[in-house]
Amino acid sequence: MNHSSDDNNNLTWHDFEKVDIRVGTIIQVEVFAEAKKPAYKLHVDFGILGIKKTSAQITVLYSTKELIGKQVVAVVNFPAKQIANIKSECLILGALGDNKEITLLSLDKGVENGLRIG
């Protein structure tokens, strides 16, 4: 049977429902000096899910100051992953540019932290 590569990458609705994507607000940012590539340590408030820590290689387009209070979209149900001296508890989503710069996904209106994307 001949399958195109597209057929092998198709998700079912059930697969998509397993990905828990939520809105959160960045409440704390610091330079991640221990990271191999330039990055920030972020603390993100996901409302009823609490505050989750992560790192993000978003230093090209964002300063620490402008990230405070910014709402972001993140996957919150990956297993925690150790990155240098931080345990990453979520994956913030963004668009990856040609030069590997990341533009964060954002909302056009503010919403309650912890709301699920679907």
PDB file of C-alpha atoms in Angstrom:
ATOM      1  CA  MET A   1       0.000   0.000   0.000  1.00  0.00           C
ATOM      2  CA  ASN A   2       1.435   3.366  -1.010  1.00  0.00           C
ATOM      3  CA  HIS A   3       1.034   6.124   1.603  1.00  0.00           C
ATOM      4  CA  SER A   4       2.247   9.651   1.088  1.00  0.00           C
ATOM      5  CA  SER A   5       4.212  11.220   3.928  1.00  0.00           C
ATOM      6  CA  ASP A   6       1.200  13.461   4.572  1.00  0.00           C
ATOM      7  CA  ASP A   7      -0.957  10.436   5.392  1.00  0.00           C
ATOM      8  CA  ASN A   8       1.538   9.303   8.021  1.00  0.00           C
ATOM      9  CA  ASN A   9       1.450  12.710   9.737  1.00  0.00           C
ATOM     10  CA  ASN A  10      -2.319  13.039   9.999  1.00  0.00           C
ATOM     11  CA  LEU A  11      -3.727  13.296  13.518  1.00  0.00           C
ATOM     12  CA  THR A  12      -7.087  12.063  14.610  1.00  0.00           C
ATOM     13  CA  TRP A  13      -9.381  14.315  16.616  1.00  0.00           C
ATOM     14  CA  HIS A  14      -8.691  11.981  19.560  1.00  0.00           C
ATOM     15  CA  ASP A  15      -4.931  12.624  19.170  1.00  0.00           C
ATOM     16  CA  PHE A  16      -5.470  16.394  19.198  1.00  0.00           C
ATOM     17  CA  GLU A  17      -7.653  16.223  22.300  1.00  0.00           C
ATOM     18  CA  LYS A  18      -4.711  14.683  24.215  1.00  0.00           C
ATOM     19  CA  VAL A  19      -2.677  17.891  23.795  1.00  0.00           C
ATOM     20  CA  ASP A  20      -3.535  20.250  26.657  1.00  0.00           C
ATOM     21  CA  ILE A  21      -2.880  23.770  25.346  1.00  0.00           C
ATOM     22  CA  ARG A  22      -3.616  26.614  27.764  1.00  0.00           C
ATOM     23  CA  VAL A  23      -3.313  30.369  28.118  1.00  0.00           C
ATOM     24  CA  GLY A  24      -1.046  31.757  30.809  1.00  0.00           C
ATOM     25  CA  THR A  25       0.528  35.052  31.827  1.00  0.00           C
ATOM     26  CA  ILE A  26       4.273  35.459  32.293  1.00  0.00           C
ATOM     27  CA  ILE A  27       4.827  36.753  35.834  1.00  0.00           C
ATOM     28  CA  GLN A  28       8.604  36.394  36.241  1.00  0.00           C
ATOM     29  CA  VAL A  29      11.514  36.408  33.770  1.00  0.00           C
ATOM     30  CA  GLU A  30      15.256  36.068  34.263  1.00  0.00           C
ATOM     31  CA  VAL A  31      18.194  35.487  31.963  1.00  0.00           C
ATOM     32  CA  PHE A  32      19.020  31.759  31.851  1.00  0.00           C
ATOM     33  CA  ALA A  33      22.800  32.069  32.208  1.00  0.00           C
ATOM     34  CA  GLU A  34      23.331  28.295  32.483  1.00  0.00           C
ATOM     35  CA  ALA A  35      21.616  27.506  29.146  1.00  0.00           C
ATOM     36  CA  LYS A  36      23.746  26.419  26.187  1.00  0.00           C
ATOM     37  CA  LYS A  37      21.849  28.788  23.860  1.00  0.00           C
ATOM     38  CA  PRO A  38      20.572  32.244  24.908  1.00  0.00           C
ATOM     39  CA  ALA A  39      17.304  31.793  26.775  1.00  0.00           C
ATOM     40  CA  TYR A  40      15.099  33.084  29.579  1.00  0.00           C
ATOM     41  CA  LYS A  41      13.698  31.307  32.642  1.00  0.00           C
ATOM     42  CA  LEU A  42       9.973  32.022  32.780  1.00  0.00           C
ATOM     43  CA  HIS A  43       7.322  31.590  35.456  1.00  0.00           C
ATOM     44  CA  VAL A  44       3.859  31.439  33.883  1.00  0.00           C
ATOM     45  CA  ASP A  45       0.559  31.742  35.768  1.00  0.00           C
ATOM     46  CA  PHE A  46      -1.971  29.247  34.375  1.00  0.00           C
ATOM     47  CA  GLY A  47      -4.781  30.137  36.794  1.00  0.00           C
ATOM     48  CA  ILE A  48      -6.354  26.974  38.236  1.00  0.00           C
ATOM     49  CA  LEU A  49      -3.323  24.937  37.076  1.00  0.00           C
ATOM     50  CA  GLY A  50      -0.955  27.116  39.108  1.00  0.00           C
ATOM     51  CA  ILE A  51       2.412  28.604  38.182  1.00  0.00           C
ATOM     52  CA  LYS A  52       4.653  26.583  35.882  1.00  0.00           C
ATOM     53  CA  LYS A  53       8.337  27.152  35.103  1.00  0.00           C
ATOM     54  CA  THR A  54       9.987  26.787  31.729  1.00  0.00           C
ATOM     55  CA  SER A  55      12.814  28.096  29.612  1.00  0.00           C
ATOM     56  CA  ALA A  56      12.440  29.703  26.220  1.00  0.00           C
ATOM     57  CA  GLN A  57      14.924  30.714  23.544  1.00  0.00           C
ATOM     58  CA  ILE A  58      13.129  33.985  22.791  1.00  0.00           C
ATOM     59  CA  THR A  59      15.944  36.444  23.524  1.00  0.00           C
ATOM     60  CA  VAL A  60      16.262  37.664  19.908  1.00  0.00           C
ATOM     61  CA  LEU A  61      12.846  39.349  19.735  1.00  0.00           C
ATOM     62  CA  TYR A  62      11.921  39.914  23.407  1.00  0.00           C
ATOM     63  CA  SER A  63      13.442  41.686  26.396  1.00  0.00           C
ATOM     64  CA  THR A  64      12.824  40.531  29.961  1.00  0.00           C
ATOM     65  CA  LYS A  65      10.894  43.717  30.703  1.00  0.00           C
ATOM     66  CA  GLU A  66       8.421  43.389  27.813  1.00  0.00           C
ATOM     67  CA  LEU A  67       7.625  39.751  28.666  1.00  0.00           C
ATOM     68  CA  ILE A  68       6.261  40.489  32.151  1.00  0.00           C
ATOM     69  CA  GLY A  69       2.447  40.456  31.974  1.00  0.00           C
ATOM     70  CA  LYS A  70       2.372  38.994  28.446  1.00  0.00           C
ATOM     71  CA  GLN A  71      -0.181  36.265  27.816  1.00  0.00           C
ATOM     72  CA  VAL A  72       1.199  33.210  26.043  1.00  0.00           C
ATOM     73  CA  VAL A  73      -0.076  29.903  24.696  1.00  0.00           C
ATOM     74  CA  ALA A  74       1.592  26.716  25.984  1.00  0.00           C
ATOM     75  CA  VAL A  75       1.329  22.944  26.059  1.00  0.00           C
ATOM     76  CA  VAL A  76       1.017  22.017  29.730  1.00  0.00           C
ATOM     77  CA  ASN A  77       0.826  18.210  29.716  1.00  0.00           C
ATOM     78  CA  PHE A  78       4.309  17.167  28.611  1.00  0.00           C
ATOM     79  CA  PRO A  79       6.328  15.385  31.306  1.00  0.00           C
ATOM     80  CA  ALA A  80       8.640  17.779  33.184  1.00  0.00           C
ATOM     81  CA  LYS A  81      12.054  18.001  31.510  1.00  0.00           C
ATOM     82  CA  GLN A  82      15.328  18.958  33.187  1.00  0.00           C
ATOM     83  CA  ILE A  83      17.111  21.757  31.276  1.00  0.00           C
ATOM     84  CA  ALA A  84      20.368  22.745  33.014  1.00  0.00           C
ATOM     85  CA  ASN A  85      19.222  23.786  36.507  1.00  0.00           C
ATOM     86  CA  ILE A  86      15.495  24.233  35.803  1.00  0.00           C
ATOM     87  CA  LYS A  87      12.719  21.677  35.496  1.00  0.00           C
ATOM     88  CA  SER A  88      10.657  22.771  32.484  1.00  0.00           C
ATOM     89  CA  GLU A  89       6.953  22.174  33.145  1.00  0.00           C
ATOM     90  CA  CYS A  90       5.401  23.529  29.929  1.00  0.00           C
ATOM     91  CA  LEU A  91       6.231  24.380  26.314  1.00  0.00           C
ATOM     92  CA  ILE A  92       5.448  27.915  25.208  1.00  0.00           C
ATOM     93  CA  LEU A  93       4.373  28.022  21.567  1.00  0.00           C
ATOM     94  CA  GLY A  94       5.731  30.336  18.907  1.00  0.00           C
ATOM     95  CA  ALA A  95       6.451  30.629  15.219  1.00  0.00           C
ATOM     96  CA  LEU A  96      10.004  29.667  14.215  1.00  0.00           C
ATOM     97  CA  GLY A  97      11.463  32.172  11.736  1.00  0.00           C
ATOM     98  CA  ASP A  98      14.051  31.589   9.022  1.00  0.00           C
ATOM     99  CA  ASN A  99      16.910  32.617  11.343  1.00  0.00           C
ATOM    100  CA  LYS A 100      15.562  30.481  14.235  1.00  0.00           C
ATOM    101  CA  GLU A 101      14.054  33.547  15.934  1.00  0.00           C
ATOM    102  CA  ILE A 102      10.819  32.751  17.742  1.00  0.00           C
ATOM    103  CA  THR A 103       7.712  34.942  17.660  1.00  0.00           C
ATOM    104  CA  LEU A 104       5.356  34.032  20.499  1.00  0.00           C
ATOM    105  CA  LEU A 105       1.754  33.129  19.748  1.00  0.00           C
ATOM    106  CA  SER A 106      -0.530  35.703  21.305  1.00  0.00           C
ATOM    107  CA  LEU A 107      -4.203  36.467  21.732  1.00  0.00           C
ATOM    108  CA  ASP A 108      -5.962  39.494  20.280  1.00  0.00           C
ATOM    109  CA  LYS A 109      -7.934  39.934  23.549  1.00  0.00           C
ATOM    110  CA  GLY A 110      -6.925  39.122  27.113  1.00  0.00           C
ATOM    111  CA  VAL A 111      -8.558  36.037  28.614  1.00  0.00           C
ATOM    112  CA  GLU A 112      -8.582  34.232  31.957  1.00  0.00           C
ATOM    113  CA  ASN A 113      -5.379  32.344  32.732  1.00  0.00           C
ATOM    114  CA  GLY A 114      -5.769  28.578  32.389  1.00  0.00           C
ATOM    115  CA  LEU A 115      -8.348  28.623  29.610  1.00  0.00           C
ATOM    116  CA  ARG A 116      -7.922  25.688  27.245  1.00  0.00           C
ATOM    117  CA  ILE A 117      -7.182  26.183  23.570  1.00  0.00           C
ATOM    118  CA  GLY A 118      -9.294  23.995  21.324  1.00  0.00           C
TER     119      GLY A 118
END
